[in-house]
Every structure is written in structure tokens, then in C-alpha cells.
Short mmCIF file of C-alpha atoms in Angstrom, two decimals:
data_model
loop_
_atom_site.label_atom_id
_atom_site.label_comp_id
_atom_site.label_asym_id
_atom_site.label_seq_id
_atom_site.Cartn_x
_atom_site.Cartn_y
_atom_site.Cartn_z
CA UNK A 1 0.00 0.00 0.00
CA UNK A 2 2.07 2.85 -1.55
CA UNK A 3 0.51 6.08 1.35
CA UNK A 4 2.57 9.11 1.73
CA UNK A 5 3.17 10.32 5.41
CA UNK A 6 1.40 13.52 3.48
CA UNK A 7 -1.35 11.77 2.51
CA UNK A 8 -1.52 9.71 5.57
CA UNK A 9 -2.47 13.09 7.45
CA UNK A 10 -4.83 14.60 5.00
CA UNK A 11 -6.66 11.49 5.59
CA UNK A 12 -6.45 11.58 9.13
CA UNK A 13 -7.68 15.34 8.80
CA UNK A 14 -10.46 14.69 6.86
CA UNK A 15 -11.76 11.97 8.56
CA UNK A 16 -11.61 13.55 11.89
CA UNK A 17 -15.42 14.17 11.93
CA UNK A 18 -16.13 10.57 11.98
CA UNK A 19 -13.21 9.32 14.50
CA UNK A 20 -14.96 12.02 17.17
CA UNK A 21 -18.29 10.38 16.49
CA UNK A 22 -16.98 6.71 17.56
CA UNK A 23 -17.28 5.05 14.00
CA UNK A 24 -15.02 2.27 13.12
CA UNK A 25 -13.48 3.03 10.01
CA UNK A 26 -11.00 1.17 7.18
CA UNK A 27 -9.61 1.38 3.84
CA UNK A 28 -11.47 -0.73 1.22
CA UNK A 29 -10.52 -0.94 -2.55
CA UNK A 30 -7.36 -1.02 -4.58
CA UNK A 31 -5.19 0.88 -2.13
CA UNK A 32 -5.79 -1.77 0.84
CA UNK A 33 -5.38 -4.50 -2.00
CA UNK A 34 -2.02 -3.33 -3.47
CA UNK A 35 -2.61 -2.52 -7.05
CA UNK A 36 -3.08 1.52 -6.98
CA UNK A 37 -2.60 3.78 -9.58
CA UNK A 38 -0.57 6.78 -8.80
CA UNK A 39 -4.30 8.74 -9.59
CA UNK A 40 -5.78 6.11 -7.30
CA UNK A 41 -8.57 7.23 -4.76
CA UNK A 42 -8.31 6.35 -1.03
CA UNK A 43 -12.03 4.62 -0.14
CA UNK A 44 -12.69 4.57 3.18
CA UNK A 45 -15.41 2.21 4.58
CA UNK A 46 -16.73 4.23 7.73
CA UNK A 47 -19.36 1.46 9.95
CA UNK A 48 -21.68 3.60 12.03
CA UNK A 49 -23.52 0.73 13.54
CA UNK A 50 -26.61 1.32 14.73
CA UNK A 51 -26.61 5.38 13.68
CA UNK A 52 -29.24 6.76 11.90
CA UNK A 53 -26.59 9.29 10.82
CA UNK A 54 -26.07 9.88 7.14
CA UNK A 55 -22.48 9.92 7.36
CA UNK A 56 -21.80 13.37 5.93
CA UNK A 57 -19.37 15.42 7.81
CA UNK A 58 -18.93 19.11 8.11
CA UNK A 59 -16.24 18.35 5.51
CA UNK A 60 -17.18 20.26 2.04
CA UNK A 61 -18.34 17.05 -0.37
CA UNK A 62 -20.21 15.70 -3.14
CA UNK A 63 -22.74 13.10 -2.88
CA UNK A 64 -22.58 10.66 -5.76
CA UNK A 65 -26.26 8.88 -5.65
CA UNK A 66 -25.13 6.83 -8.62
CA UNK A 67 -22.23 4.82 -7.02
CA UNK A 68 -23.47 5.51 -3.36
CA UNK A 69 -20.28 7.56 -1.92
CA UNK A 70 -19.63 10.96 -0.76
CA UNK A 71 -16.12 12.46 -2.04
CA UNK A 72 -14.37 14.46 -0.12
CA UNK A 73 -12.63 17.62 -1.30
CA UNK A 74 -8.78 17.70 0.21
CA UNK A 75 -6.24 19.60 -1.75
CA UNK A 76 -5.48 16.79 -4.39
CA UNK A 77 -6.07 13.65 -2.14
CA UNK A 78 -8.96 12.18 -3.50
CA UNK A 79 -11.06 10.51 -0.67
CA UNK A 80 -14.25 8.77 -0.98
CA UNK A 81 -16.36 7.69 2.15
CA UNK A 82 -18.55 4.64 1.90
CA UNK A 83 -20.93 4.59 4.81
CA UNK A 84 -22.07 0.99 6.11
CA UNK A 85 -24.87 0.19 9.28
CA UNK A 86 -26.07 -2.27 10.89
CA UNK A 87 -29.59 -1.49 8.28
CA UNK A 88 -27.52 -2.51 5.42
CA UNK A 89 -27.81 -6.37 3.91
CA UNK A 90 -25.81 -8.55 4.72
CA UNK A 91 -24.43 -9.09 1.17
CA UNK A 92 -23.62 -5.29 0.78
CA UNK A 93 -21.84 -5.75 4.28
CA UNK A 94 -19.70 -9.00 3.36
CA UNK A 95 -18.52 -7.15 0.24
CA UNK A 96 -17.49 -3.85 1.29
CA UNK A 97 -15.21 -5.42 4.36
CA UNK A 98 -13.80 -7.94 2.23
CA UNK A 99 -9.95 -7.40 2.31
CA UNK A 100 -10.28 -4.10 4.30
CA UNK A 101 -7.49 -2.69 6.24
CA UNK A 102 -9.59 -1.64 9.50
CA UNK A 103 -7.62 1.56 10.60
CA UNK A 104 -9.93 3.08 13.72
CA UNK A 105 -12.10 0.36 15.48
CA UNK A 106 -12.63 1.92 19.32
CA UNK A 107 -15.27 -0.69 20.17
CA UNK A 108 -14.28 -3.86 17.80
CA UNK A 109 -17.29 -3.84 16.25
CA UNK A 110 -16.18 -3.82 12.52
CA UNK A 111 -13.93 -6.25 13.36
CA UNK A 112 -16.39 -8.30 14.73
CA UNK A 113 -18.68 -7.87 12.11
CA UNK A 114 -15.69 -8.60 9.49
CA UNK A 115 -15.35 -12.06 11.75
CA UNK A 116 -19.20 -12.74 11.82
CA UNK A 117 -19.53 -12.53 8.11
CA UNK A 118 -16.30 -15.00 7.81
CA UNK A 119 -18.39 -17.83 9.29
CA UNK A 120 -21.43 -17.47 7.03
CA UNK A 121 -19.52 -19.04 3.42
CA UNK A 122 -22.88 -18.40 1.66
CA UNK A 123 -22.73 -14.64 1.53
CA UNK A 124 -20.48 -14.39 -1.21
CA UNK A 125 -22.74 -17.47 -3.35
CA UNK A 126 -25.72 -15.05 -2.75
CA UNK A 127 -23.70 -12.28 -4.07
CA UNK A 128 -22.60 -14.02 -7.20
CA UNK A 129 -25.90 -15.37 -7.99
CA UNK A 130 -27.05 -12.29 -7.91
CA UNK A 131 -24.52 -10.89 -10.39
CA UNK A 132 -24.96 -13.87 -12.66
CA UNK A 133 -29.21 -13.46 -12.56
CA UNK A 134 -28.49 -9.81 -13.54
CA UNK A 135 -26.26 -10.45 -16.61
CA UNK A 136 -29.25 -12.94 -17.77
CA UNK A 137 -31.83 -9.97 -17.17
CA UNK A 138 -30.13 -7.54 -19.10
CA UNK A 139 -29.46 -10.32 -22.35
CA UNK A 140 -32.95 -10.75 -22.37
CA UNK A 141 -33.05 -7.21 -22.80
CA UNK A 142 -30.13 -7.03 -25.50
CA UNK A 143 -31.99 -10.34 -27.53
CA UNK A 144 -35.54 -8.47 -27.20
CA UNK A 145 -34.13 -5.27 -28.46
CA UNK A 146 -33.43 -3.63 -31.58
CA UNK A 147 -30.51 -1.35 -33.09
CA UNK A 148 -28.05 0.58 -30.91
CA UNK A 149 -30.41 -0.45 -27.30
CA UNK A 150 -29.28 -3.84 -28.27
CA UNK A 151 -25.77 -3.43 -27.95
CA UNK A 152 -26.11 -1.30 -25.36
CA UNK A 153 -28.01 -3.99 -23.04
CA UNK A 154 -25.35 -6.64 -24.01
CA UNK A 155 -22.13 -4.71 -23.00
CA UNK A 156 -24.43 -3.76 -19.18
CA UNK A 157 -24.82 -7.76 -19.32
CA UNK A 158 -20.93 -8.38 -19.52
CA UNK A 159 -20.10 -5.64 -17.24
CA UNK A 160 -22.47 -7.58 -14.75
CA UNK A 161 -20.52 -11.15 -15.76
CA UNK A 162 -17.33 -9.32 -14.65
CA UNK A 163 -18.52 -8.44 -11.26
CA UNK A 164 -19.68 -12.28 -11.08
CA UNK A 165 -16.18 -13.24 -12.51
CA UNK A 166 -14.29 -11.28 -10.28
CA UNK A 167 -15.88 -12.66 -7.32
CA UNK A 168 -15.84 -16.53 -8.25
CA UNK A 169 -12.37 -15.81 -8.36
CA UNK A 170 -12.39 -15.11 -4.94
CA UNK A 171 -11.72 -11.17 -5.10
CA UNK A 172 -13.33 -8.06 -5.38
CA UNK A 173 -13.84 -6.12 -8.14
CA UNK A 174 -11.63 -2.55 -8.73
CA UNK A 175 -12.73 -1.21 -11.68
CA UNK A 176 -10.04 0.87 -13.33
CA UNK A 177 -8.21 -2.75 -12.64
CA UNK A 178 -10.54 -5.04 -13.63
CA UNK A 179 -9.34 -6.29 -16.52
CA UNK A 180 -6.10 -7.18 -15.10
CA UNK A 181 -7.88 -8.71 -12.66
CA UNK A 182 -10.32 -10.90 -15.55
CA UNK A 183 -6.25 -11.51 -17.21
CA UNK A 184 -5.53 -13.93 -14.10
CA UNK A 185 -9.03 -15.92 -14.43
CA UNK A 186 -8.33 -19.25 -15.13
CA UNK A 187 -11.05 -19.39 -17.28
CA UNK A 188 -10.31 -18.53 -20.87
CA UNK A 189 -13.84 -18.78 -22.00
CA UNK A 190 -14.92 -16.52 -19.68
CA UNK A 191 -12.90 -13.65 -20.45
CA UNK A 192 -13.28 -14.40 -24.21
CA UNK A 193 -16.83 -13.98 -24.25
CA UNK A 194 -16.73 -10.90 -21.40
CA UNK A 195 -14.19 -9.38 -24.36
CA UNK A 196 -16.52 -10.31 -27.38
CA UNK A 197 -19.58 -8.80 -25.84
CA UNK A 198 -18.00 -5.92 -24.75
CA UNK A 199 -16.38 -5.46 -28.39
CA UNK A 200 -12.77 -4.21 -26.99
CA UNK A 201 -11.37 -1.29 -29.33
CA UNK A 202 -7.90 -0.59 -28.87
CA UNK A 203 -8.05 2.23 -31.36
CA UNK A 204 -6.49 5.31 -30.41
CA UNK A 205 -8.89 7.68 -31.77
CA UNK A 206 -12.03 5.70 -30.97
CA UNK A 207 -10.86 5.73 -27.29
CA UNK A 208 -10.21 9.68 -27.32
CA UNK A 209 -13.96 10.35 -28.52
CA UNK A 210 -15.23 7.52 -26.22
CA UNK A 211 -13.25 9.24 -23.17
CA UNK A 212 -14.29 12.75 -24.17
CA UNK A 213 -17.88 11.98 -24.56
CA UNK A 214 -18.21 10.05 -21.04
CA UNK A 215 -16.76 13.01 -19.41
CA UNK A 216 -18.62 15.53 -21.13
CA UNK A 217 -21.51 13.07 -20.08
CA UNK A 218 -20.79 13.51 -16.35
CA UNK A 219 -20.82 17.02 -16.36
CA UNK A 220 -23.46 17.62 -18.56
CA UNK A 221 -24.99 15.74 -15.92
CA UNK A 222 -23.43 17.05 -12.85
CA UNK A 223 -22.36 13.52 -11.70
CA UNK A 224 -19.39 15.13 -9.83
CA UNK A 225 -16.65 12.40 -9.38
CA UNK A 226 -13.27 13.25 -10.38
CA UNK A 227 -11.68 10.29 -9.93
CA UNK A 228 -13.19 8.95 -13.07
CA UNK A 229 -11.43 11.83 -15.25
CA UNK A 230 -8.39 11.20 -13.75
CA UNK A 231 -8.61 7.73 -14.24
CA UNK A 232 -9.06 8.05 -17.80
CA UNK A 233 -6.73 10.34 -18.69
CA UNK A 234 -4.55 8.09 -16.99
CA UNK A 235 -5.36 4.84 -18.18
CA UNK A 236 -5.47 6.90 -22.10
CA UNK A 237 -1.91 8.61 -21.24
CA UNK A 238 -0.50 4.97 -20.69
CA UNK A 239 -1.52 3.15 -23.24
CA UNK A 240 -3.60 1.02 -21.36
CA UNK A 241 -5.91 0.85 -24.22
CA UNK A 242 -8.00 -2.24 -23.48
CA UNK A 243 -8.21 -1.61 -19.68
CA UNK A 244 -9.92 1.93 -20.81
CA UNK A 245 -12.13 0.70 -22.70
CA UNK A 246 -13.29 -1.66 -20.31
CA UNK A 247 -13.46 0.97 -17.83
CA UNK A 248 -15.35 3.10 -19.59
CA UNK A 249 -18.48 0.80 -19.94
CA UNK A 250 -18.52 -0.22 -16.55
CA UNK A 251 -18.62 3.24 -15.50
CA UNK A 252 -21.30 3.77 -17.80
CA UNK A 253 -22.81 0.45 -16.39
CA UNK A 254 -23.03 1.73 -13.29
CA UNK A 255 -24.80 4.93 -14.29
CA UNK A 256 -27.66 3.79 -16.59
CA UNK A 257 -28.70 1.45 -13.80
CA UNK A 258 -29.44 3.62 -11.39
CA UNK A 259 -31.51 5.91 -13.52
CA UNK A 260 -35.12 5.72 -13.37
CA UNK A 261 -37.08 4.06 -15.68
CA UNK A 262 -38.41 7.19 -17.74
CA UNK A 263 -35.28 7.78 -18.69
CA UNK A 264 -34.04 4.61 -20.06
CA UNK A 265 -36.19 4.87 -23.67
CA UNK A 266 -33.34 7.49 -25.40
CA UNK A 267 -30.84 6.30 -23.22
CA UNK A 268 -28.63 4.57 -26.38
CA UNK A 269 -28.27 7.73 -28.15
CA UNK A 270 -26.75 9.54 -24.58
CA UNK A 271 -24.40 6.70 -24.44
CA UNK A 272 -24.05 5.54 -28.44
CA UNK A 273 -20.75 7.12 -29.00
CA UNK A 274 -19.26 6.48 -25.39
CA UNK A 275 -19.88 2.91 -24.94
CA UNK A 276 -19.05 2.35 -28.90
CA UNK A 277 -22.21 1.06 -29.45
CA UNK A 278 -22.96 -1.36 -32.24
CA UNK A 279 -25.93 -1.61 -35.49
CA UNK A 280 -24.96 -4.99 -36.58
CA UNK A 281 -28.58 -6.62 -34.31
CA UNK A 282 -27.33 -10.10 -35.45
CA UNK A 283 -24.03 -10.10 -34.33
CA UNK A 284 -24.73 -8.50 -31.17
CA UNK A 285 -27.54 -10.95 -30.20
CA UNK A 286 -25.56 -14.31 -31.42
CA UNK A 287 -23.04 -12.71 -28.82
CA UNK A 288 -25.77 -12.21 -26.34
CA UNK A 289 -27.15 -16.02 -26.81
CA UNK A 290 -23.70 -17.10 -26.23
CA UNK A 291 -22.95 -15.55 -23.26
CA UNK A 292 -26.53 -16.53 -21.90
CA UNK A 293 -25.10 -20.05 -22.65
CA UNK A 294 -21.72 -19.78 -20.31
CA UNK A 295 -23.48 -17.91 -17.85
CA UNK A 296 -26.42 -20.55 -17.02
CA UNK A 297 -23.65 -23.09 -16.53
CA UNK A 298 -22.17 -21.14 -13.85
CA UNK A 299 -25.75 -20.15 -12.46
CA UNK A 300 -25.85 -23.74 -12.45
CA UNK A 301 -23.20 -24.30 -10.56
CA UNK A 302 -23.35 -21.91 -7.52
CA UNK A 303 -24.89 -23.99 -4.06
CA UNK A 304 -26.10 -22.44 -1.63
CA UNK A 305 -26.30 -24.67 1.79
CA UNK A 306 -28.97 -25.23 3.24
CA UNK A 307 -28.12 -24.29 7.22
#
């Protein structure tokens, strides 16, 4: 975990607010699980168990309803604060503590909650059957659709068989690393069809509009996270072609499924140039009947015991 004594104060600084309130607190994502990017984020998991508190300090921040985080403003430490309570399911609980680094726990109780969830094996079955029902939803979607809403419904479907992926394989996903992380799978067809459906571009140019038009989506929209810019400016400035494209539509993923229905009937022409959407209907559903295919068998083979 590459932390500056610098940024190890900022952090302590900003989170100040919650330490004097008694929360347990720890760092999640790619910075407690050693592959950060020098434009990384620090995401801190703050447990106010059994608060009714919404987490937000006095700190100035931006709430970010899509991906359910509030980032904190600190010179040019990028923080983001991901509240968790004892109201929370258990599924959301056994994923966001999963590799944590607990870094304030006064009364032991995220520890002990960390410990709790460690007994129950089926949490993370529940999780991944979840993720694997979703990416069948959202084919059903891409076969029952027409033109560019096709394509767009098939690459939400593989960004969903990622985050089911990912987990099988016993992590958790980080998105700007996530297709390093789909490399080590030990499942070639898996990561072929995740690559097929997603219809990876490594074209320079392409990449530049696609990365333009997603940010000039976010503002347009005043979805406020800054991370995501610097992440693909970063990701663009080293070459990391593939891994930006892949980025890109799971960001996207994450934003057109938190948007309300009423919104989702134009939706492919917002996103048609960003996600590198496709006409070609046949192709994209023979892609989306194939990946219904490979992701049925591993429905199939998730068991959940009975206790």
C-alpha cells in the first residue's frame, strides 16, 4: 500500500469528523489491495452501527447517488467515504469489508462484524448469484431489443458477468483494474466472451472520442466524481488501451442502472458514441445467446447450503 506520510495526514484530517463520532473506520478498494494507480482514490469504509446518521461530515463534499459515496474535497487527495450500518444487507456488508485494512475500530465492532460474516460461506454465493441473474436480465433485454439499445443492453450484461467473474475468483472487483484482474481468471472462455460482448477497441482515436464523450456526459450531468477523469486520462496517457475501454463501460454500467425508468427509452443515443455502441442486431444478439449459454452453466453451478 504505496501512502505518503502527506497523505496519511490529510486522511487523518479529513476523517476527523467521523473518528470524534466513535465510528469504526478502514480502507477498502485497490489501495488496501495493493494494485493503486498513482491517480488512485483512497475509499474509506466508515461502519456507524446502529446510527441513523447519514455519514456526511462538516467536511465540504459531493454526494454521488449513482455509485453511493460521498467524495471528499482535500487539496489533491482524492477521498471517498462509503458509509455501512447495521440497516444494510448482509451481502452489501460481506462485500465492502472484504480485504479491508480496518484503521480506527474503538469498540471492535467492525472487526467483529468482518469475523461474523467470515463464518457465514454463503454470503459471497448469494452475491454471485445475484450478479450472474443480472447479466441474464439484461441479455434478455439485448436479444428483445433492436438497433443501438441492443448493444447497449449486451455490454451492461458483460459488465455484470465481470462483477460475477471477479468474485468466483475469490476477489473483489476494482474497476479501473478489472481487466487485469479478468487476465488472471483461469477461465479462458470466460474472459473471451466478457471481451466479445463488450467489443474491446484498442483504437487510439475511438478511445479519445469515447473518453471525451463520457466526461462531457458527467458534467453535462453534474455527476461530480473526479476520480473517473483522472482515471481516464490516466489509463489513455498509458496506453492502457484495453483496460480503458473496459473501464469506460462499466462506469457507464453503473450509471444507466441507477436511472429511473423514464429515462431509459433514449438512453442509447446519450451513451451511443461512449460505450461504442454497435448496429450490426445479429451479431450483437448471437453474442448475447452465447454468453446466456456460459453464464447458465455457472448459475448452475453456484450452491447455496442449506443451514
Amino acid at each position: 500500500m504505496r501512502n505518503s506520510s502527506r497523505d496519511n495526514i490529510v486522511i487523518i484530517n479529513s476523517l476527523k469528523d467521523y473518528i470524534d463520532k466513535g465510528y469504526s473506520i478502514a480502507l477498502i478498494g485497490c489501495r488496501a489491495r495493493g494494485r493503486p494507480f498513482d491517480v488512485c482514490e483512497y475509499n474509506m469504509l466508515i461502519y456507524a452501527r446502529g446510527s441513523s446518521d447519514n455519514g456526511k461530515s462538516n467536511y465540504a463534499s459531493i454526494s454521488n447517488e449513482y455509485n453511493g459515496f460521498i467524495e471528499l474535497q482535500c487539496s489533491d487527495t482524492s477521498i471517498k467515504v462509503h458509509m455501512l450500518s447495521d440497516t444494510d444487507n448482509i451481502v452489501k456488508k460481506a462485500v465492502m469489508v472484504k480485504d479491508m485494512i480496518i484503521l480506527h475500530d474503538p469498540n471492535m465492532e467492525l472487526s467483529t462484524l468482518a469475523k461474523d460474516l467470515a463464518l457465514n460461506h454463503n454470503i459471497m454465493r448469494y452475491y454471485i448469484r445475484e450478479r450472474l441473474i443480472n447479466t441474464l436480465i439484461y441479455l434478455s433485454k439485448a436479444i428483445n431489443s433492436d438497433n443501438l439499445l441492443a448493444s447497449l443492453w449486451l455490454k451492461v450484461s458483460a459488465c455484470y458477468y465481470i462483477d460475477a467473474c471477479i468474485a468466483i475468483n475469490g476477489t473483489h472487483i476494482m474497476p479501473a483494474h478489472m481487466l487485469q484482474q479478468l487476465r488472471s481468471l483461469s477461465n479462458s472462455k470466460d474472459l473471451n466472451a466478457i471481451v466479445e460482448s463488450l467489443g474491446i477497441d484498442t483504437n487510439r482515436s475511438l478511445l479519445s472520442i469515447m473518453a471525451q464523450e463520457l466526461i462531457d456526459m458527467l458534467r453535462r450531468n453534474n455527476i461530480n466524481d473526479y476520480t473517473v477523469e483522472k482515471k481516464v486520462n490516466y489509463l489513455y496517457s498509458m496506453d492502457m488501451h484495453a483496460d480503458l475501454y473496459t473501464y469506460i463501460c462499466y462506469i457507464c454500467k453503473n450509471i444507466i442502472t441507477s436511472l429511473n425508468k423514464q429515462y431509459i427509452y433514449n438512453i442509447h443515443r446519450e451513451f451511443s458514441k461512449i460505450m461504442h455502441l454497435s448496429n450490426d442486431v445479429v451479431n450483437v444478439k448471437n453474442l448475447a445467446y452465447n454468453l446466456m449459454d456460459i453464464c447458465k452453466e455457472r448459475l448452475k453451478a453456484i450452491r447455496i447450503n442449506k443451514n
